[in-house]
mmCIF file of C-alpha atoms in Angstrom:
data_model
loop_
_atom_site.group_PDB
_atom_site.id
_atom_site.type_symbol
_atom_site.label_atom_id
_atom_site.label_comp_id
_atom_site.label_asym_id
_atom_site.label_seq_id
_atom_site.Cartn_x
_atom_site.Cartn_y
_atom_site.Cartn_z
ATOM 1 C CA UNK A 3 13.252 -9.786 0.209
ATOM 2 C CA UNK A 4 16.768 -9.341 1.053
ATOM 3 C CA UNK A 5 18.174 -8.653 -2.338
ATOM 4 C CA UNK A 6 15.277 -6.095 -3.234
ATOM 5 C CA UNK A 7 16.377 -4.142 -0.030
ATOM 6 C CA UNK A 8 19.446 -4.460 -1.218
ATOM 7 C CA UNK A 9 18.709 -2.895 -4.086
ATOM 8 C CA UNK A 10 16.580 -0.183 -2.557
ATOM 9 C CA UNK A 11 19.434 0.509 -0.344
ATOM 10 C CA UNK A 12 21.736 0.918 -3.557
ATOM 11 C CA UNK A 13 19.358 3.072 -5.255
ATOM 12 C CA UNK A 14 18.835 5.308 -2.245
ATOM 13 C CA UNK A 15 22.958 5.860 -2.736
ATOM 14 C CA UNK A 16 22.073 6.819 -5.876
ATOM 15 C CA UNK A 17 19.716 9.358 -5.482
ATOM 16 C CA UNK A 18 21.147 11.168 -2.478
ATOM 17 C CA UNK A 19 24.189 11.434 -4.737
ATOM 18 C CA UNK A 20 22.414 12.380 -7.944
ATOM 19 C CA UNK A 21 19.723 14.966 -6.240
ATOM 20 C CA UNK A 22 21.460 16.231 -3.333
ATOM 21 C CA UNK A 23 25.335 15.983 -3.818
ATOM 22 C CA UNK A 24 24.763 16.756 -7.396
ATOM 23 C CA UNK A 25 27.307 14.125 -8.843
ATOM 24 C CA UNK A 26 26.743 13.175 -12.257
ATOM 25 C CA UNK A 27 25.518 9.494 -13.259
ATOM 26 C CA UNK A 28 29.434 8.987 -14.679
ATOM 27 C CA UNK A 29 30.055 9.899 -10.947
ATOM 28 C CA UNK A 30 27.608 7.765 -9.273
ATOM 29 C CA UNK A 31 29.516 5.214 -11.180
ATOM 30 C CA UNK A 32 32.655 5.523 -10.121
ATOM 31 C CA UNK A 33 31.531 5.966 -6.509
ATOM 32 C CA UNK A 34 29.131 3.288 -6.351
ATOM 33 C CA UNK A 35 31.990 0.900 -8.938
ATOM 34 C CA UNK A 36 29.317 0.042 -11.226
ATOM 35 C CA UNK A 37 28.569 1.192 -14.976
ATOM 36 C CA UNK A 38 26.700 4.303 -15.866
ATOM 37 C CA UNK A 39 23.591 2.285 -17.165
ATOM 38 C CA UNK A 40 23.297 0.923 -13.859
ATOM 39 C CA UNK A 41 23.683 4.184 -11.997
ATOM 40 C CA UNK A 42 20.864 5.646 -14.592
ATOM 41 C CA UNK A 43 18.823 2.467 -13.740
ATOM 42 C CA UNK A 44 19.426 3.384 -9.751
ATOM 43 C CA UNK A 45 17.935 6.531 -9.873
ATOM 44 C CA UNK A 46 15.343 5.910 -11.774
ATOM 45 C CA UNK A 47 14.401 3.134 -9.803
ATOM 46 C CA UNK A 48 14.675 5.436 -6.645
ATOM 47 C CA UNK A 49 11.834 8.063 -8.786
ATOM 48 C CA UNK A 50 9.438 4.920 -9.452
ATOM 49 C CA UNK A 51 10.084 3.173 -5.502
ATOM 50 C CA UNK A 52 8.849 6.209 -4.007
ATOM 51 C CA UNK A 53 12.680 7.375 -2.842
ATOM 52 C CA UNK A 54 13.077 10.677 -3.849
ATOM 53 C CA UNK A 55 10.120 13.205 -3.564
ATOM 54 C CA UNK A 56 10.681 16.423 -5.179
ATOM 55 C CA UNK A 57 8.407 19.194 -3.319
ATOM 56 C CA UNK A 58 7.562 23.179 -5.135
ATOM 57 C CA UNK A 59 7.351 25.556 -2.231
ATOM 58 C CA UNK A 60 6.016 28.215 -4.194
ATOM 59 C CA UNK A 61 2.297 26.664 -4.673
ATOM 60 C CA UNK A 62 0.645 28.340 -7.677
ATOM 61 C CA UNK A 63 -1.846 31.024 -6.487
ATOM 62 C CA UNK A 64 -4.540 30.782 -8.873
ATOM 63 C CA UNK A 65 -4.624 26.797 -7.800
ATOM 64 C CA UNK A 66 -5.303 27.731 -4.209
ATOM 65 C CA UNK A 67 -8.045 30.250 -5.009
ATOM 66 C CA UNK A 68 -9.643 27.517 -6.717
ATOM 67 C CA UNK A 69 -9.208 24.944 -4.145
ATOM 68 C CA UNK A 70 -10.608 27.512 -1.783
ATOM 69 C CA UNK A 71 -13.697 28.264 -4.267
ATOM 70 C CA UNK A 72 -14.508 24.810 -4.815
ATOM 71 C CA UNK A 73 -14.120 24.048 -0.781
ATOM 72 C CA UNK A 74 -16.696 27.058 0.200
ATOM 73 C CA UNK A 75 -18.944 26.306 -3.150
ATOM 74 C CA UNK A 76 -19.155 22.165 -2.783
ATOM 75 C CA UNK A 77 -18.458 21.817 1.406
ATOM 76 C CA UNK A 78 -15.476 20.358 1.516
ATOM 77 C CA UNK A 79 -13.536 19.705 4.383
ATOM 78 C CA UNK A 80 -10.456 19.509 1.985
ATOM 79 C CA UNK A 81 -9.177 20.316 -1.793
ATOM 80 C CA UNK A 82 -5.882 20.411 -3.745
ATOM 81 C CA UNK A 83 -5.866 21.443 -6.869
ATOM 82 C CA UNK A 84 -2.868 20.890 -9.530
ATOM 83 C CA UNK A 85 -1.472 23.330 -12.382
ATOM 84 C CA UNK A 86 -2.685 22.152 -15.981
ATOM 85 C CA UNK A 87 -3.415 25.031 -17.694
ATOM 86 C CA UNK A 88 -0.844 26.817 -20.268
ATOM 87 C CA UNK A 89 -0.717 31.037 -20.709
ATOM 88 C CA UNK A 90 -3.327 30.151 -23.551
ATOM 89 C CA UNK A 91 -5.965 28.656 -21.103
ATOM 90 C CA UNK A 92 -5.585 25.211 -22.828
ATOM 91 C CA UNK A 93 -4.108 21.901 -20.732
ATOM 92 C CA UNK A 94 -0.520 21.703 -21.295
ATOM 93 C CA UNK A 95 0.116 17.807 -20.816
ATOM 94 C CA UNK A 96 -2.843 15.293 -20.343
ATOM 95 C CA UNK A 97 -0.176 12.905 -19.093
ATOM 96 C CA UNK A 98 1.318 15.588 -16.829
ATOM 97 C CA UNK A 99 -1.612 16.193 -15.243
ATOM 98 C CA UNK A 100 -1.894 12.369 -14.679
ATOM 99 C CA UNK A 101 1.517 12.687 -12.668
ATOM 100 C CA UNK A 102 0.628 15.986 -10.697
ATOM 101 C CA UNK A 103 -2.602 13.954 -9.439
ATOM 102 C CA UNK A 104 -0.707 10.921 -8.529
ATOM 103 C CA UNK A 105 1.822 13.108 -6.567
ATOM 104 C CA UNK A 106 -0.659 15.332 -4.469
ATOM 105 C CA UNK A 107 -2.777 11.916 -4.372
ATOM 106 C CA UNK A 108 0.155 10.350 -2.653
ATOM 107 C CA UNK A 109 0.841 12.408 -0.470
ATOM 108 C CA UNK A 110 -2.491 13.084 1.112
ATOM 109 C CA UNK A 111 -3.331 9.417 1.559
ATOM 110 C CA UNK A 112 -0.141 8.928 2.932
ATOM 111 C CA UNK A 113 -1.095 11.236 5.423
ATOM 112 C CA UNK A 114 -3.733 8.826 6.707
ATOM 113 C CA UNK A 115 -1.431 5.522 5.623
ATOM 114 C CA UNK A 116 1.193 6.757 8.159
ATOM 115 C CA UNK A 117 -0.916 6.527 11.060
ATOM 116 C CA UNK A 118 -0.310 4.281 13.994
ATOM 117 C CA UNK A 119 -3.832 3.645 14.772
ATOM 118 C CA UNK A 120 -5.131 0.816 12.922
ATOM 119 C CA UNK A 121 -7.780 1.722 10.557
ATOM 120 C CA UNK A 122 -10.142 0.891 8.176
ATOM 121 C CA UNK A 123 -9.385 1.962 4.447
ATOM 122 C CA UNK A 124 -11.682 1.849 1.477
ATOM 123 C CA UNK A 125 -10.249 1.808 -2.099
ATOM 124 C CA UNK A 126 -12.339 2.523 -5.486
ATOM 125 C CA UNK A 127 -10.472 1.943 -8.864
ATOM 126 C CA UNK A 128 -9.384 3.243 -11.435
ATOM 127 C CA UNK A 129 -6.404 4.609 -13.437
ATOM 128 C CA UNK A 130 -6.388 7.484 -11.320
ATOM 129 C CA UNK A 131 -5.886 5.544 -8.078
ATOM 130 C CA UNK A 132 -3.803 3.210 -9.426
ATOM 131 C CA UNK A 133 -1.620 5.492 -10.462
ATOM 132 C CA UNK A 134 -1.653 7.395 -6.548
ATOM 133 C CA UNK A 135 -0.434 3.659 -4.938
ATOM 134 C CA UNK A 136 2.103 3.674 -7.063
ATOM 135 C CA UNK A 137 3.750 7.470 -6.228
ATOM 136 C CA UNK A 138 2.860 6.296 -2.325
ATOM 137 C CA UNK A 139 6.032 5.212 -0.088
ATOM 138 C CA UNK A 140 6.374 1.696 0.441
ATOM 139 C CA UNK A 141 6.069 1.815 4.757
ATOM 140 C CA UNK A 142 4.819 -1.475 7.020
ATOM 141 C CA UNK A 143 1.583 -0.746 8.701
ATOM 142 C CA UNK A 144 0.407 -4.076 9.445
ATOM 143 C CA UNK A 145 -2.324 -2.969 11.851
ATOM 144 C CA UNK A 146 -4.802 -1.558 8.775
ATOM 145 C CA UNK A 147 -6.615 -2.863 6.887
ATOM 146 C CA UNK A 148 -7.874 -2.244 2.796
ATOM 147 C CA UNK A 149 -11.132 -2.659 1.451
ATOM 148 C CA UNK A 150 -11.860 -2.897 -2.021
ATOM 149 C CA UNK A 151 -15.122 -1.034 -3.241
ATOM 150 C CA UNK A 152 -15.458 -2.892 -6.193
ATOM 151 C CA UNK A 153 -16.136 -6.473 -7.451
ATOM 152 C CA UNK A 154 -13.103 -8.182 -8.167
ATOM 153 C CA UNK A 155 -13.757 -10.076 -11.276
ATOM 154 C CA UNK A 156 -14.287 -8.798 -14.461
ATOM 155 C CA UNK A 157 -16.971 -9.917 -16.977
ATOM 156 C CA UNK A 158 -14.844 -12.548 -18.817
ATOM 157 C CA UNK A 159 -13.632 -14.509 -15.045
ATOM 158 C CA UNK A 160 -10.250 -12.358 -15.351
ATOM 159 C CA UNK A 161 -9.357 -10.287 -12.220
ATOM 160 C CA UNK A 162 -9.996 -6.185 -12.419
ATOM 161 C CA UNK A 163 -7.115 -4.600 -13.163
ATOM 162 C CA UNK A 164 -7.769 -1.621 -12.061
ATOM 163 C CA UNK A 165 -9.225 -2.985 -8.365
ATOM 164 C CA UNK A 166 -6.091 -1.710 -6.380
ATOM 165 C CA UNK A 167 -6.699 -2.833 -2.495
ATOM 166 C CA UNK A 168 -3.710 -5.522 -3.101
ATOM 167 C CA UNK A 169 -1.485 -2.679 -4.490
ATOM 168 C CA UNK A 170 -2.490 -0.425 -1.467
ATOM 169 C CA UNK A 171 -1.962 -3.566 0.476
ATOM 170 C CA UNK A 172 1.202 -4.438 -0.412
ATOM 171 C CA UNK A 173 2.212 -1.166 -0.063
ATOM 172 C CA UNK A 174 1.902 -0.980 3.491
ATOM 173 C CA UNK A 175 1.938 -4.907 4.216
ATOM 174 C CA UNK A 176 -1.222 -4.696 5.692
ATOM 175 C CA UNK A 177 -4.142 -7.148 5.062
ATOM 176 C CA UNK A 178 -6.638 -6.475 2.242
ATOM 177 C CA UNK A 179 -10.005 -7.651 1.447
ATOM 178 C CA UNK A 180 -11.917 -7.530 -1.748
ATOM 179 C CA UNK A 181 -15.657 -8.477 -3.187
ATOM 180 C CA UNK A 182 -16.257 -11.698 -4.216
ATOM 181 C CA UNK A 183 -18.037 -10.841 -7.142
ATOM 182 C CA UNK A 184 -18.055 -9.440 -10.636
ATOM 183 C CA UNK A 185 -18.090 -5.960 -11.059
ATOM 184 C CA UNK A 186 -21.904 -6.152 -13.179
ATOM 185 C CA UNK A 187 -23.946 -9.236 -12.429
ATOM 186 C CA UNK A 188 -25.588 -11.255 -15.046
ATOM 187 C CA UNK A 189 -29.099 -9.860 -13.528
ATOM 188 C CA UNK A 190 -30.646 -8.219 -10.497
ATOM 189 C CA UNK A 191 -31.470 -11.998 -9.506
ATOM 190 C CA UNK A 192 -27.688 -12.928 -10.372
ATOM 191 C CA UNK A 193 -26.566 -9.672 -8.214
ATOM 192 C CA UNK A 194 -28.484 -10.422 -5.180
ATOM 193 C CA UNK A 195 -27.542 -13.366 -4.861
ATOM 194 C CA UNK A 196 -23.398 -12.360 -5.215
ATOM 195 C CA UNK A 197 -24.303 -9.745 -2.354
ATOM 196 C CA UNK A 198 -25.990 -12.154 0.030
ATOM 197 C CA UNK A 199 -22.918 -14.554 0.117
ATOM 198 C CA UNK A 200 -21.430 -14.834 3.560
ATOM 199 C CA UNK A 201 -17.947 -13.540 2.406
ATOM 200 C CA UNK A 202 -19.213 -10.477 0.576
ATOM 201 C CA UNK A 203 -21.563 -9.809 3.520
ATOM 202 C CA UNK A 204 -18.365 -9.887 5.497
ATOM 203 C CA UNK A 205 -17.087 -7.622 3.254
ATOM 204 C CA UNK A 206 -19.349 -5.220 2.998
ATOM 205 C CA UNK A 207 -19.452 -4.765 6.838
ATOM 206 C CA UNK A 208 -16.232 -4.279 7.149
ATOM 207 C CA UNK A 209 -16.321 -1.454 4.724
ATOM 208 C CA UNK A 210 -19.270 0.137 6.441
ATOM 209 C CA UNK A 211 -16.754 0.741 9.584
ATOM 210 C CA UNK A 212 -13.783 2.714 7.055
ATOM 211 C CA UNK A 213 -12.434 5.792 8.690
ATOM 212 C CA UNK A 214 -11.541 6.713 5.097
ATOM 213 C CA UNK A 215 -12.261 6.303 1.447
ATOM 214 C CA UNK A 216 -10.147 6.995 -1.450
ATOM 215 C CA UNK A 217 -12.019 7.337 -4.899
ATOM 216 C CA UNK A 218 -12.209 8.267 -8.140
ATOM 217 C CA UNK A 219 -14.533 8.753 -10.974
ATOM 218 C CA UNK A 220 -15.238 7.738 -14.649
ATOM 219 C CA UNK A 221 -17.397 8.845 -17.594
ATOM 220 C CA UNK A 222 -20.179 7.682 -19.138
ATOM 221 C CA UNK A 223 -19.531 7.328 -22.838
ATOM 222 C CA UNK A 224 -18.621 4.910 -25.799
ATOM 223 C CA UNK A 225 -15.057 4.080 -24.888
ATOM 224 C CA UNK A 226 -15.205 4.663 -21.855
ATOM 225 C CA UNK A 227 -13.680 2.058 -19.068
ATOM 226 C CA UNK A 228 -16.199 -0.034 -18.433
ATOM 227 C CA UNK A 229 -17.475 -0.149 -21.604
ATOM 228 C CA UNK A 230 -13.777 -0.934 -23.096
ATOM 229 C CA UNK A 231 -12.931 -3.003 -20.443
ATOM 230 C CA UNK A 232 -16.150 -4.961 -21.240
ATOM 231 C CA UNK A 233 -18.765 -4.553 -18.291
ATOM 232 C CA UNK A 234 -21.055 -2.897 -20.167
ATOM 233 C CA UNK A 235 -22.055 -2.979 -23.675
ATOM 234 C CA UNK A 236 -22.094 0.181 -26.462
ATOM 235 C CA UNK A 237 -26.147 -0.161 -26.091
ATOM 236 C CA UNK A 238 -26.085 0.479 -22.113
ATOM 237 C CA UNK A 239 -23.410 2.795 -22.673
ATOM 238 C CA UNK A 240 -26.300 4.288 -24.644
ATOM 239 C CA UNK A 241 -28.855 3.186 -22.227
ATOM 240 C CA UNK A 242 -27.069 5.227 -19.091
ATOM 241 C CA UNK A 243 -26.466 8.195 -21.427
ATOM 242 C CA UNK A 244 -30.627 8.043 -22.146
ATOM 243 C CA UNK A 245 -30.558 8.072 -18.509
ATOM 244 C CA UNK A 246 -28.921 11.001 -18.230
ATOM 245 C CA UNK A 247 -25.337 9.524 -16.866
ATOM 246 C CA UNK A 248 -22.446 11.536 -17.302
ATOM 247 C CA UNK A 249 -19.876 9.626 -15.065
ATOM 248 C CA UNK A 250 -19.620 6.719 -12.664
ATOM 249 C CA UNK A 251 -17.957 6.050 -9.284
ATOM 250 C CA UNK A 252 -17.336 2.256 -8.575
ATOM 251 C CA UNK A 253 -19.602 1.155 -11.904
ATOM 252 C CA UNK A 254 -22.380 3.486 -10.097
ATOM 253 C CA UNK A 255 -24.152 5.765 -12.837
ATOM 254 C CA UNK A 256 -24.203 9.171 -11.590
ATOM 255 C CA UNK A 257 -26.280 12.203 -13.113
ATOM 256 C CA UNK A 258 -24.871 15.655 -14.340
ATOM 257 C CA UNK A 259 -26.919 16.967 -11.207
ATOM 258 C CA UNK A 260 -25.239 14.195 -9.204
ATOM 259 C CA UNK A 261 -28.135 12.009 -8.639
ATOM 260 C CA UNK A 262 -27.705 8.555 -8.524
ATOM 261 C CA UNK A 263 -29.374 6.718 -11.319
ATOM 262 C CA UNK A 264 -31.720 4.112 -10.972
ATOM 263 C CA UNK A 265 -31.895 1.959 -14.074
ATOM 264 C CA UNK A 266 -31.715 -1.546 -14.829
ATOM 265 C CA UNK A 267 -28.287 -1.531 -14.943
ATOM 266 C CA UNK A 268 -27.522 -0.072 -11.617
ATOM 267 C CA UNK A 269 -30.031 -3.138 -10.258
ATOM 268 C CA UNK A 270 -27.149 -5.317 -11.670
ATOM 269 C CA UNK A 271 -24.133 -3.812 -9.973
ATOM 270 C CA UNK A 272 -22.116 -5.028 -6.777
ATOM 271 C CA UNK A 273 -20.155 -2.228 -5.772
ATOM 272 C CA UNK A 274 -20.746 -1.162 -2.065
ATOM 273 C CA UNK A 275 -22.944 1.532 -1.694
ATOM 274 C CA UNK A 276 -22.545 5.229 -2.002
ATOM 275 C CA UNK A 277 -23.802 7.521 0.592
ATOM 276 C CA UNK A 278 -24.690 11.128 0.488
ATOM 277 C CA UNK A 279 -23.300 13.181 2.670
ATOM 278 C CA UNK A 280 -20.304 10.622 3.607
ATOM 279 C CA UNK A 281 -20.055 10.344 7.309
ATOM 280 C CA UNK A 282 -16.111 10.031 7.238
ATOM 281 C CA UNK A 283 -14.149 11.176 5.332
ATOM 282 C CA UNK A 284 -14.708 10.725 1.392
ATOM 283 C CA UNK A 285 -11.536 11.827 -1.012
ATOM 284 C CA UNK A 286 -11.973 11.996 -4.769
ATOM 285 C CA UNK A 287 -8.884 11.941 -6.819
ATOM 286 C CA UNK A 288 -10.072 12.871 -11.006
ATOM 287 C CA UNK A 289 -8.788 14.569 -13.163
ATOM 288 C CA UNK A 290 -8.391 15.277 -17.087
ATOM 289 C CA UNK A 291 -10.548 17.240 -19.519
ATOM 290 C CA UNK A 292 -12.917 13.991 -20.284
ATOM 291 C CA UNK A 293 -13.742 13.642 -16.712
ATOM 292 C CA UNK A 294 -14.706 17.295 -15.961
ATOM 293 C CA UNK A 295 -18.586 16.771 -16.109
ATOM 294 C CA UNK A 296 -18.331 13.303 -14.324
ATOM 295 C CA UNK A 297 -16.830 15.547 -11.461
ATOM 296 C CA UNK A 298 -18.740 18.343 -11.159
ATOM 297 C CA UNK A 299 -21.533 15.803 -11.419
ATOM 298 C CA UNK A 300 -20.563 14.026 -8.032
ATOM 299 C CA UNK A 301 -19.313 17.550 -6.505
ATOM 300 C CA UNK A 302 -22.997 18.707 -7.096
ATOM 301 C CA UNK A 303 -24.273 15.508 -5.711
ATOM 302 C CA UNK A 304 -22.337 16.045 -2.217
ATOM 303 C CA UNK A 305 -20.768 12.544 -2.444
ATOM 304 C CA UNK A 306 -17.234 13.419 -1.430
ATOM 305 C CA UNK A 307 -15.821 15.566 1.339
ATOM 306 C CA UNK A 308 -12.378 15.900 0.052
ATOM 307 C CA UNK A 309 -11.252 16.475 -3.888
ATOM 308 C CA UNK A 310 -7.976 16.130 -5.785
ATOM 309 C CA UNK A 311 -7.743 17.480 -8.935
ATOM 310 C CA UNK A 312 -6.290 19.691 -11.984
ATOM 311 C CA UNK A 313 -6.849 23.508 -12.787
ATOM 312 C CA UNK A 314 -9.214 22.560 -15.758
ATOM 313 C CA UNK A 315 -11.581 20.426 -13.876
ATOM 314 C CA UNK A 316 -12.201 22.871 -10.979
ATOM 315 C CA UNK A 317 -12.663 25.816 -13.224
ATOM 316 C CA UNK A 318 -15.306 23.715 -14.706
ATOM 317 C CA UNK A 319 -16.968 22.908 -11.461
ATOM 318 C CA UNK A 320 -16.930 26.354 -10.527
ATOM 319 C CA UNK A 321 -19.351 27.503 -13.880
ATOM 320 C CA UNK A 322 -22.494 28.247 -13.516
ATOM 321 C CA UNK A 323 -25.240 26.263 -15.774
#
């Protein structure tokens, strides 16, 4: 522990000198008496460790018209929408967007992270999410707690990589518990019997007292996540899409009119359930042209009460159909 504070302390030297000072990374060097590959290394370490945040204070107008829009059309008690769209209309930089998500992400849920109070915290999964806990600041709060949404075993015994409660976790050194199952059952016998264990039970009670969820969404298509990732097969892919799936939220097939879908898949899977209106507060975090019908899907379904997302995505939302 020592010698990575060490070397946070070193790269916060770094950055103060490269982005407020101005110095040069030759600079840094001689300042800091170590090579220039190393001072490179120390501020880019600083970027990826949450260090330096770099804020616009102009916010782009057309964004917050369409956060606004998508607040009074959809009821939410918050959105944030980021730039992705170039002079021509088209998205500039899939990746980009990625980044502008995991920013704004990161900074809202540290908004709730930051708290003294102890609370509850529910995480989904996701790339989306994933990539959110990373942009967040590393702070202790001990005194909260993370739930993961999601079974934590994937259909070959593996772990799910993209369950992140133990990355929000060790974020924030905080405790973090997660589903002692896999993400799909075997069966809807197999799947009972996962959710009537004592552990998950404990689990899923505990998540039933959150004061907040973070989420995200996928699609529904061959390719897609939990097909590649191998939780479902191409002929349920094909099965949900008969169905009428566009998206899912925590392996839970949603409609394009945002009605849950009950098939036999959905009898398989463990995820906690999803509740319509949320009670407490409910933040999506999507993004990306793929995903576009997936959220407007879940906006139209009223399953979140707060929204992250790109330029593209809400103009989507916001058409009629």
């Amino acid at each position: 522990m020592a010698s990575r504070n060490e070397k946070l302390d070193l790269a916060a030297r770094a950055a103060w000198m490269y982005y407020v000072v101005g110095n040069t990374q030759n600079e840094i060097a001689d300042h800091l008496g170590i090579s220039r590959q190393m001072a490179q290394r120390l501020v880019a370490y600083a970027r990826e460790s949450g260090l330096v945040k770099v804020r616009v204070e102009h916010p782009v107008s057309n964004c917050l018209e369409l956060a606004a829009a998508l607040q009074q059309r959809y009821g939410l008690e918050q959105c944030h929408v980021v730039p992705s769209l170039g002079s021509d209309g088209n998205v500039v930089d899939e990746a980009g967007v990625q980044q502008m998500l995991a920013v704004v992400g990161a900074e809202v849920m540290e908004r709730y992270l930051q708290q003294e109070t102890p609370l509850v915290v529910n995480v989904g999964s996701g790339r989306t999410l994933k990539a959110v806990l990373e942009a967040v600041t590393e702070m202790e709060r001990p005194q909260h707690r993370i739930v993961s949404m999601v079974g934590a075993i994937a259909a070959d015994g593996s772990s799910n990589r993209y369950d992140v409660a133990l990355t929000a976790a060790d974020k924030i050194q905080a405790r973090f518990f997660f589903l002692p199952a896999p993400l799909v059952a075997d069966s809807a016998e197999d799947m009972r019997q996962w959710c009537n264990h004592r552990v998950y039970r404990i689990v899923a009670d505990l998540a039933q007292q959150a004061d907040v969820t973070f989420i995200g969404v996928g699609t529904i298509a061959p390719g897609c996540p939990m097909h590649e990732d191998g939780f479902i097969t191409a002929d349920e892919v094909a099965q949900l899409q008969g169905y009428g799936a566009v998206g899912e939220m925590i392996g839970h097939a949603i409609a394009g009119d945002g009605r849950l879908i009950a098939s036999p898949i959905e009898n398989r899977v463990t995820s906690l359930p999803l509740t319509s209106p949320p009670a407490r507060p409910v933040i999506g975090m999507a993004g990306g042209v793929k995903k576009a019908e997936a959220i407007r899907a879940v906006l139209r379904g009223g399953w979140w009460s707060g929204l992250i997302t790109d330029e593209y995505c809400a103009r989507f939302a916001l058409q009629d159909v």
